[in-house]
CSV table of C-alpha atoms in Angstrom, one decimal:
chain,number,residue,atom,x,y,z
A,1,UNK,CA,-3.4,9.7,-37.9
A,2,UNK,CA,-1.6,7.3,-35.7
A,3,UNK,CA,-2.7,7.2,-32.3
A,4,UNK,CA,-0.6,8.2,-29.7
A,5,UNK,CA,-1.9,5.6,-26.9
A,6,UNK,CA,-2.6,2.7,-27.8
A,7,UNK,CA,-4.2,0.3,-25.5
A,8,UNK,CA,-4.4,-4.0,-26.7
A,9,UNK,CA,-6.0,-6.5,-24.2
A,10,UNK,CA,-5.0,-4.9,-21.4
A,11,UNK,CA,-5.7,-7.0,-18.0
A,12,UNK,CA,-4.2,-5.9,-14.7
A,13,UNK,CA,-4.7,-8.2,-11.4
A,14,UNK,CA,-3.6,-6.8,-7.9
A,15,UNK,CA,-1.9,-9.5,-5.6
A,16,UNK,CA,-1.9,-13.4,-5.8
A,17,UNK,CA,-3.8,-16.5,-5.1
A,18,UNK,CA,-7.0,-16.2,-3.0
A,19,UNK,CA,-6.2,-12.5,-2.6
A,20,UNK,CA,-6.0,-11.4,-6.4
A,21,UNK,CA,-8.3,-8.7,-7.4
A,22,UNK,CA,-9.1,-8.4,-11.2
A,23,UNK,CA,-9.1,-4.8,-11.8
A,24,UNK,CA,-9.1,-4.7,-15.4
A,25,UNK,CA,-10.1,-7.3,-18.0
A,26,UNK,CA,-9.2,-7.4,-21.8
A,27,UNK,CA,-9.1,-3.6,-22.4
A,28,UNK,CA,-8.8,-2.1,-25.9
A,29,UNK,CA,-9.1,1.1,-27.2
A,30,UNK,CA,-6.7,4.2,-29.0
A,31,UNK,CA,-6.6,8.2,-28.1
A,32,UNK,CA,-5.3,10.3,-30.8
A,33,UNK,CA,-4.1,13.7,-30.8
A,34,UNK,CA,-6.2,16.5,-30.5
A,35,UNK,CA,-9.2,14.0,-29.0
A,36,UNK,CA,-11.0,14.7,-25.6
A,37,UNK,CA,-11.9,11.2,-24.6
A,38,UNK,CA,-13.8,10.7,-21.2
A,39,UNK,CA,-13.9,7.7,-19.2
A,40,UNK,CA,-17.0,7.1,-17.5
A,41,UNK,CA,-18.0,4.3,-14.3
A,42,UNK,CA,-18.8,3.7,-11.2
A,43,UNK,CA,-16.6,3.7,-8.5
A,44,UNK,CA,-14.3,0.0,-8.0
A,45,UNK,CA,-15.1,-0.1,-12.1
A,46,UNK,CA,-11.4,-0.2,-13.4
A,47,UNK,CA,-11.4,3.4,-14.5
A,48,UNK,CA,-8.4,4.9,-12.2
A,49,UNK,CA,-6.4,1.4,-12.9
A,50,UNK,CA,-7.4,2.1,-16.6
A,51,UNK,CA,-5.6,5.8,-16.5
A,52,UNK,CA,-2.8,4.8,-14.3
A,53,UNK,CA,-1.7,2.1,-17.0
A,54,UNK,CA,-2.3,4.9,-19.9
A,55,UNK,CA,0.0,7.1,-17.9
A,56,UNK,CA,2.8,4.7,-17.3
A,57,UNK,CA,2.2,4.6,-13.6
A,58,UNK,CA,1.6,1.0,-13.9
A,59,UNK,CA,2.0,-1.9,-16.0
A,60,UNK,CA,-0.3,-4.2,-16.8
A,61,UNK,CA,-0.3,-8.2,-15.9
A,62,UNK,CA,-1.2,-8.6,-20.0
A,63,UNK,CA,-1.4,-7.3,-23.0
A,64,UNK,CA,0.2,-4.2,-24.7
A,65,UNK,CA,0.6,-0.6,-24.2
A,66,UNK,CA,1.6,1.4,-26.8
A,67,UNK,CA,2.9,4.9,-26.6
A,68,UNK,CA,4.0,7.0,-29.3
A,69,UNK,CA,4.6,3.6,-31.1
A,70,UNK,CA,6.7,2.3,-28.0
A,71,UNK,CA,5.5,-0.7,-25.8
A,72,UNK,CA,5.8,0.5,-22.3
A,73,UNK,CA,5.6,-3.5,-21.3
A,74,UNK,CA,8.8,-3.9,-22.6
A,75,UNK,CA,10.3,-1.1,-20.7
A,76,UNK,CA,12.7,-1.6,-17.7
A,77,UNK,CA,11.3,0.6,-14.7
A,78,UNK,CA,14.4,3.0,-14.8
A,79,UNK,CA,13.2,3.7,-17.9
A,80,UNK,CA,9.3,4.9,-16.7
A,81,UNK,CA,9.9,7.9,-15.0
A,82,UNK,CA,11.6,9.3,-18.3
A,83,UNK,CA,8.6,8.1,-20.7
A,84,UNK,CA,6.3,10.0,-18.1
A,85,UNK,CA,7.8,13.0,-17.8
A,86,UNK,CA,7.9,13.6,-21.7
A,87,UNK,CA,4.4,12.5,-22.4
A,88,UNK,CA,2.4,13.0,-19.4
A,89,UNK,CA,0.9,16.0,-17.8
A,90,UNK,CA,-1.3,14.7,-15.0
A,91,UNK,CA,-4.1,16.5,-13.1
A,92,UNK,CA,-5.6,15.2,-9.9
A,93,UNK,CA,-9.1,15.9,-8.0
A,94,UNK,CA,-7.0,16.7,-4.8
A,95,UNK,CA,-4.9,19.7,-6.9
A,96,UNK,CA,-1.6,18.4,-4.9
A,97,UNK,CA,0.0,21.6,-5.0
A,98,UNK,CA,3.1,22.6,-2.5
A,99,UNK,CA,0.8,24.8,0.2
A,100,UNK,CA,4.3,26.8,1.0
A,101,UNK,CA,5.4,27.9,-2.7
A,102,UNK,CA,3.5,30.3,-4.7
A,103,UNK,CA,1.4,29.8,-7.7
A,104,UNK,CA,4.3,29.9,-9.9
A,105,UNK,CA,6.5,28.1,-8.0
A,106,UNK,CA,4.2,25.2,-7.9
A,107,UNK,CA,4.5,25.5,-11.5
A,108,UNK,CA,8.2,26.1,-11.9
A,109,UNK,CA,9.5,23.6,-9.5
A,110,UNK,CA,7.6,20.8,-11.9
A,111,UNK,CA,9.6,22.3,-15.1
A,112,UNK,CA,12.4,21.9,-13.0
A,113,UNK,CA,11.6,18.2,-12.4
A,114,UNK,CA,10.4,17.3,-15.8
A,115,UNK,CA,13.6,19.0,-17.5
A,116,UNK,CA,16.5,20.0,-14.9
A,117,UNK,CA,18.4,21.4,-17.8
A,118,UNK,CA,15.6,23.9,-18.7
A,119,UNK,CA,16.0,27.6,-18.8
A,120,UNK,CA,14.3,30.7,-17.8
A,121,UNK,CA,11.7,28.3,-15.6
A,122,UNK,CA,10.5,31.3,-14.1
A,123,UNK,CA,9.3,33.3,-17.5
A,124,UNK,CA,7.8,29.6,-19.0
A,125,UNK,CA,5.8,29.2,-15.3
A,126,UNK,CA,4.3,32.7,-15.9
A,127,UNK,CA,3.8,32.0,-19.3
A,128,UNK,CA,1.6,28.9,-18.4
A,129,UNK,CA,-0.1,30.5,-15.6
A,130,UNK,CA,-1.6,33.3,-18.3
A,131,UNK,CA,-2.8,30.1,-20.4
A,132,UNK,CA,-4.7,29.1,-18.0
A,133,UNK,CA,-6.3,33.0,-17.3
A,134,UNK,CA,-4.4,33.1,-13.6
A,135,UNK,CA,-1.7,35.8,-14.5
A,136,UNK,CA,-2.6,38.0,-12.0
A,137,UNK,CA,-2.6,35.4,-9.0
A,138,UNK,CA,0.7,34.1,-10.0
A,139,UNK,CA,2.3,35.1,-6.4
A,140,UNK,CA,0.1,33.9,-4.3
A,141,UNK,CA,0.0,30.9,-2.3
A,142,UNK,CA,-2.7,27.9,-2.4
A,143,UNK,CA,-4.7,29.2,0.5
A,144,UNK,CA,-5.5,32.1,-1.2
A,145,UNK,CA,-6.6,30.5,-3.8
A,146,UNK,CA,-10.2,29.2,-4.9
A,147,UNK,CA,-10.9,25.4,-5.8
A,148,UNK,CA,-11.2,26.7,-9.6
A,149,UNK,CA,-8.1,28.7,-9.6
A,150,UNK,CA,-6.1,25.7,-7.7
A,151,UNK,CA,-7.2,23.4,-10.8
A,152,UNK,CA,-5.9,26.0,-13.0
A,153,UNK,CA,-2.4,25.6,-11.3
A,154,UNK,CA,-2.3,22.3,-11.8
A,155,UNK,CA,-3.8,22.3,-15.3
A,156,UNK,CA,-0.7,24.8,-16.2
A,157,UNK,CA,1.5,22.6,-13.6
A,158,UNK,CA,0.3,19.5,-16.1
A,159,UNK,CA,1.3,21.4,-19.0
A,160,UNK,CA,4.8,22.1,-17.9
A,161,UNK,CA,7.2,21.4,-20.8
A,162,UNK,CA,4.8,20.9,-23.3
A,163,UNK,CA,3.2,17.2,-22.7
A,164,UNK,CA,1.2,15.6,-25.6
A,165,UNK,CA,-0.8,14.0,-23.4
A,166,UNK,CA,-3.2,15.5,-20.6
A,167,UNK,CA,-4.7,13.3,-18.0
A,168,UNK,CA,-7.0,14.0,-15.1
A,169,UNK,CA,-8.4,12.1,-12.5
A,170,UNK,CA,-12.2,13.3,-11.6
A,171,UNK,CA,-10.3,17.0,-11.8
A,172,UNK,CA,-13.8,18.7,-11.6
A,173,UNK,CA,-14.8,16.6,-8.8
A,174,UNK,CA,-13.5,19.2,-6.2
A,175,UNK,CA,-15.2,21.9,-7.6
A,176,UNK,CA,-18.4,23.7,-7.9
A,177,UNK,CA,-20.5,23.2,-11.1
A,178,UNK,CA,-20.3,26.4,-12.6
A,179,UNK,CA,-16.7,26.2,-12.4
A,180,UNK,CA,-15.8,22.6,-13.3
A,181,UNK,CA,-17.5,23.0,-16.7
A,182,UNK,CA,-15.1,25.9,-17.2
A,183,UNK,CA,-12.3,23.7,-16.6
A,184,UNK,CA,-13.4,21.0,-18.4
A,185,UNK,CA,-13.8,23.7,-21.5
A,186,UNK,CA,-10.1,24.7,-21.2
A,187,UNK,CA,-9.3,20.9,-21.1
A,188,UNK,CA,-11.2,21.2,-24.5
A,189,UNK,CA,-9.5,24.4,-25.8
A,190,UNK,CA,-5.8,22.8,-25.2
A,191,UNK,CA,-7.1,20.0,-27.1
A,192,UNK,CA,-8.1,22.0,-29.8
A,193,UNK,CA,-5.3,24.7,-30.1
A,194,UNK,CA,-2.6,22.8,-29.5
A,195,UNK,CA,-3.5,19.4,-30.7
A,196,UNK,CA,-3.0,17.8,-27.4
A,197,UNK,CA,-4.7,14.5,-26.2
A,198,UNK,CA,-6.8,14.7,-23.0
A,199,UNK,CA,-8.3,11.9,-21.1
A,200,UNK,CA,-10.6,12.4,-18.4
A,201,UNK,CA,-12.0,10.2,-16.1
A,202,UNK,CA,-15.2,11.3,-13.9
A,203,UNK,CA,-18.7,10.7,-12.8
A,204,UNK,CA,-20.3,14.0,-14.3
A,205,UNK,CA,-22.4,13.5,-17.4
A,206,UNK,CA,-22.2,17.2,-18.0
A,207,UNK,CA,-18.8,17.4,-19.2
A,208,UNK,CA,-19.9,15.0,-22.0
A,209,UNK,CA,-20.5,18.0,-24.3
A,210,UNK,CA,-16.9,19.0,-24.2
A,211,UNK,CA,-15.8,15.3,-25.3
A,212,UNK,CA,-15.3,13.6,-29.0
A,213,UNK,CA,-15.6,10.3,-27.3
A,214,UNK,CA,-16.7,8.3,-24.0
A,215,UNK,CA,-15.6,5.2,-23.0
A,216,UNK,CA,-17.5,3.2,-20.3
A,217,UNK,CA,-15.8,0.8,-17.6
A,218,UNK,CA,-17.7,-1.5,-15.5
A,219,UNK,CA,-16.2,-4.4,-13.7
A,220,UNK,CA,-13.1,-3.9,-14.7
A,221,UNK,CA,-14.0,-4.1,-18.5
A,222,UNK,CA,-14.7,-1.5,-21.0
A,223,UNK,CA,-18.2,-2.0,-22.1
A,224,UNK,CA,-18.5,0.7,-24.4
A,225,UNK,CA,-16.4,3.2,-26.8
A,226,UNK,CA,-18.9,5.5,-27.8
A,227,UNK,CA,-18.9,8.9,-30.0
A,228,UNK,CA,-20.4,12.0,-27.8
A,229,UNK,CA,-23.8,12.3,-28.0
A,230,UNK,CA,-23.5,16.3,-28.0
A,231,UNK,CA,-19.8,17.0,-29.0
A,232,UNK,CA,-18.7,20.6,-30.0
A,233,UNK,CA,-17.2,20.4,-33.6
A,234,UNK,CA,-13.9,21.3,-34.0
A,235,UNK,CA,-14.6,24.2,-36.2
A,236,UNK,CA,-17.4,25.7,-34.0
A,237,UNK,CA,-17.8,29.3,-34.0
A,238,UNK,CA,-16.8,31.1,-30.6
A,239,UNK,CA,-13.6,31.5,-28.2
A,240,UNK,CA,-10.8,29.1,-29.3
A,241,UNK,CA,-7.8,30.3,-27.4
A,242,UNK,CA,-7.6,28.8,-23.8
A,243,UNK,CA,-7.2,31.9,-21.8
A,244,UNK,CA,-10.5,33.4,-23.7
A,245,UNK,CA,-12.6,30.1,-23.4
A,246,UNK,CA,-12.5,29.8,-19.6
A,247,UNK,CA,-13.1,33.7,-19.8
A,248,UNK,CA,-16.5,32.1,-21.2
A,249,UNK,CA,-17.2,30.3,-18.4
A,250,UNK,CA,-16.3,31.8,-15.4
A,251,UNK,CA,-14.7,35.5,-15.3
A,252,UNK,CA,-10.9,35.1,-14.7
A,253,UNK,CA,-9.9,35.0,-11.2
A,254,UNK,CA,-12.9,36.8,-9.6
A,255,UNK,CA,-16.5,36.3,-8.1
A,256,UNK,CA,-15.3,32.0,-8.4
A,257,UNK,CA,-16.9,29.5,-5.1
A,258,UNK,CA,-14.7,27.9,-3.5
């Protein structure tokens, strides 16, 4: 299977002269569909530089980036914001939801963005929001909401018109233990179901058992691409279907920390 990101000697420098920070250095590696790949480092390693590039927030200063085949390097920047919107879904530790829409507004105004031509945003919102087990708190706002079921809105925000990609910056870092291992296993389930790619960066070892890979970043270079040392086997017995695997974790909307 061809991968769909595709990473060559990557290098990205911030500013000029005496002031130019090295970020990233030389980076190579792939992510394929269907792979949960996390990106482990300290903090200042490269690693957020490292997703922004695989999300087409950034180019690099060298090398290539390859997308579904397509080198984003050669791209004009009018032409980003469309490779984003139909690759991308990206989660972030701070949730960045609208505090004054509902639930399923949050999710439906992203549809919206993503594909202004789409239809019956509303039903596809509600649809997403029962993925991700939070069907009966569509109407509510974000303030009366828990950290877990926040993520969850921006996990089915991320998944808004179908993305074949899923990335998340530290999006367990917000959250209790209990639930950001439940997360993380719905990260895994959409993987699995529905063949997507999701690439993780954090500092929790824990959610190495829901991962097929783990790449390490220090100093701006990737020092190791690694299998999991404790991976769950695609055809593992047990709860495949999103909605039921975070049931597994962490009863649906209920009894969740904030």
């Amino acid at each position: 299977m061809d991968p769909i990101l595709d990473l060559r000697e990557v290098s990205k420098v911030y500013g000029s002269g005496e002031t130019a920070v090295q970020a990233l250095t030389g980076a190579t590696l792939q992510v394929r569909a269907g792979e949960v790949v996390l990106v482990e480092g300290p903090s200042g390693s490269g690693k957020t530089t490292l997703l922004s590039i695989m999300g087409c927030l950034m180019k690099p200063t060298a090398g290539q980036v390859m997308v579904k085949g397509r080198d984003i390097v050669q791209l004009k920047e009018r032409d980003m914001p469309q490779v984003r919107a139909g690759t991308f879904g990206f989660i972030f530790q701070g949730f960045n939801l609208f505090p004054a829409l509902t639930a399923l507004e949050n999710v439906a105004v992203t549809i919206r963005m993503k594909d202004p031509r789409a239809r019956k945003v509303h039903v596809e919102a509600a649809r997403l929001l029962g993925l991700v087990g939070l069907g009966d708190r569509m109407h509510h706002l974000p303030a009366d909401l828990s950290g877990g079921q926040k993520q969850r809105v921006a996990i089915a925000r991320a998944l808004a018109c179908s993305p074949p990609v899923i990335l998340g910056d530290e999006p367990t870092a917000a959250l209790d233990s209990k639930t950001g291992l439940a997360v993380m296993k719905l990260l895994q389930s959409l993987a699995r179901e529905e063949g997507r790619a999701v690439v993780v960066v954090t500092h929790d070892h824990r959610l190495e058992q829901f991962s097929d890979r783990v790449i390490r970043v220090e100093d701006g270079t990737v020092l190791s691409d690694r299998p999991s040392l404790a991976p769950e086997p695609h055809g593992r017995s047990g709860p495949t279907n999103p909605a039921v695997a975070i049931r597994t974790g962490l009863e649906v909307g209920r009894n969740e920390r904030q």
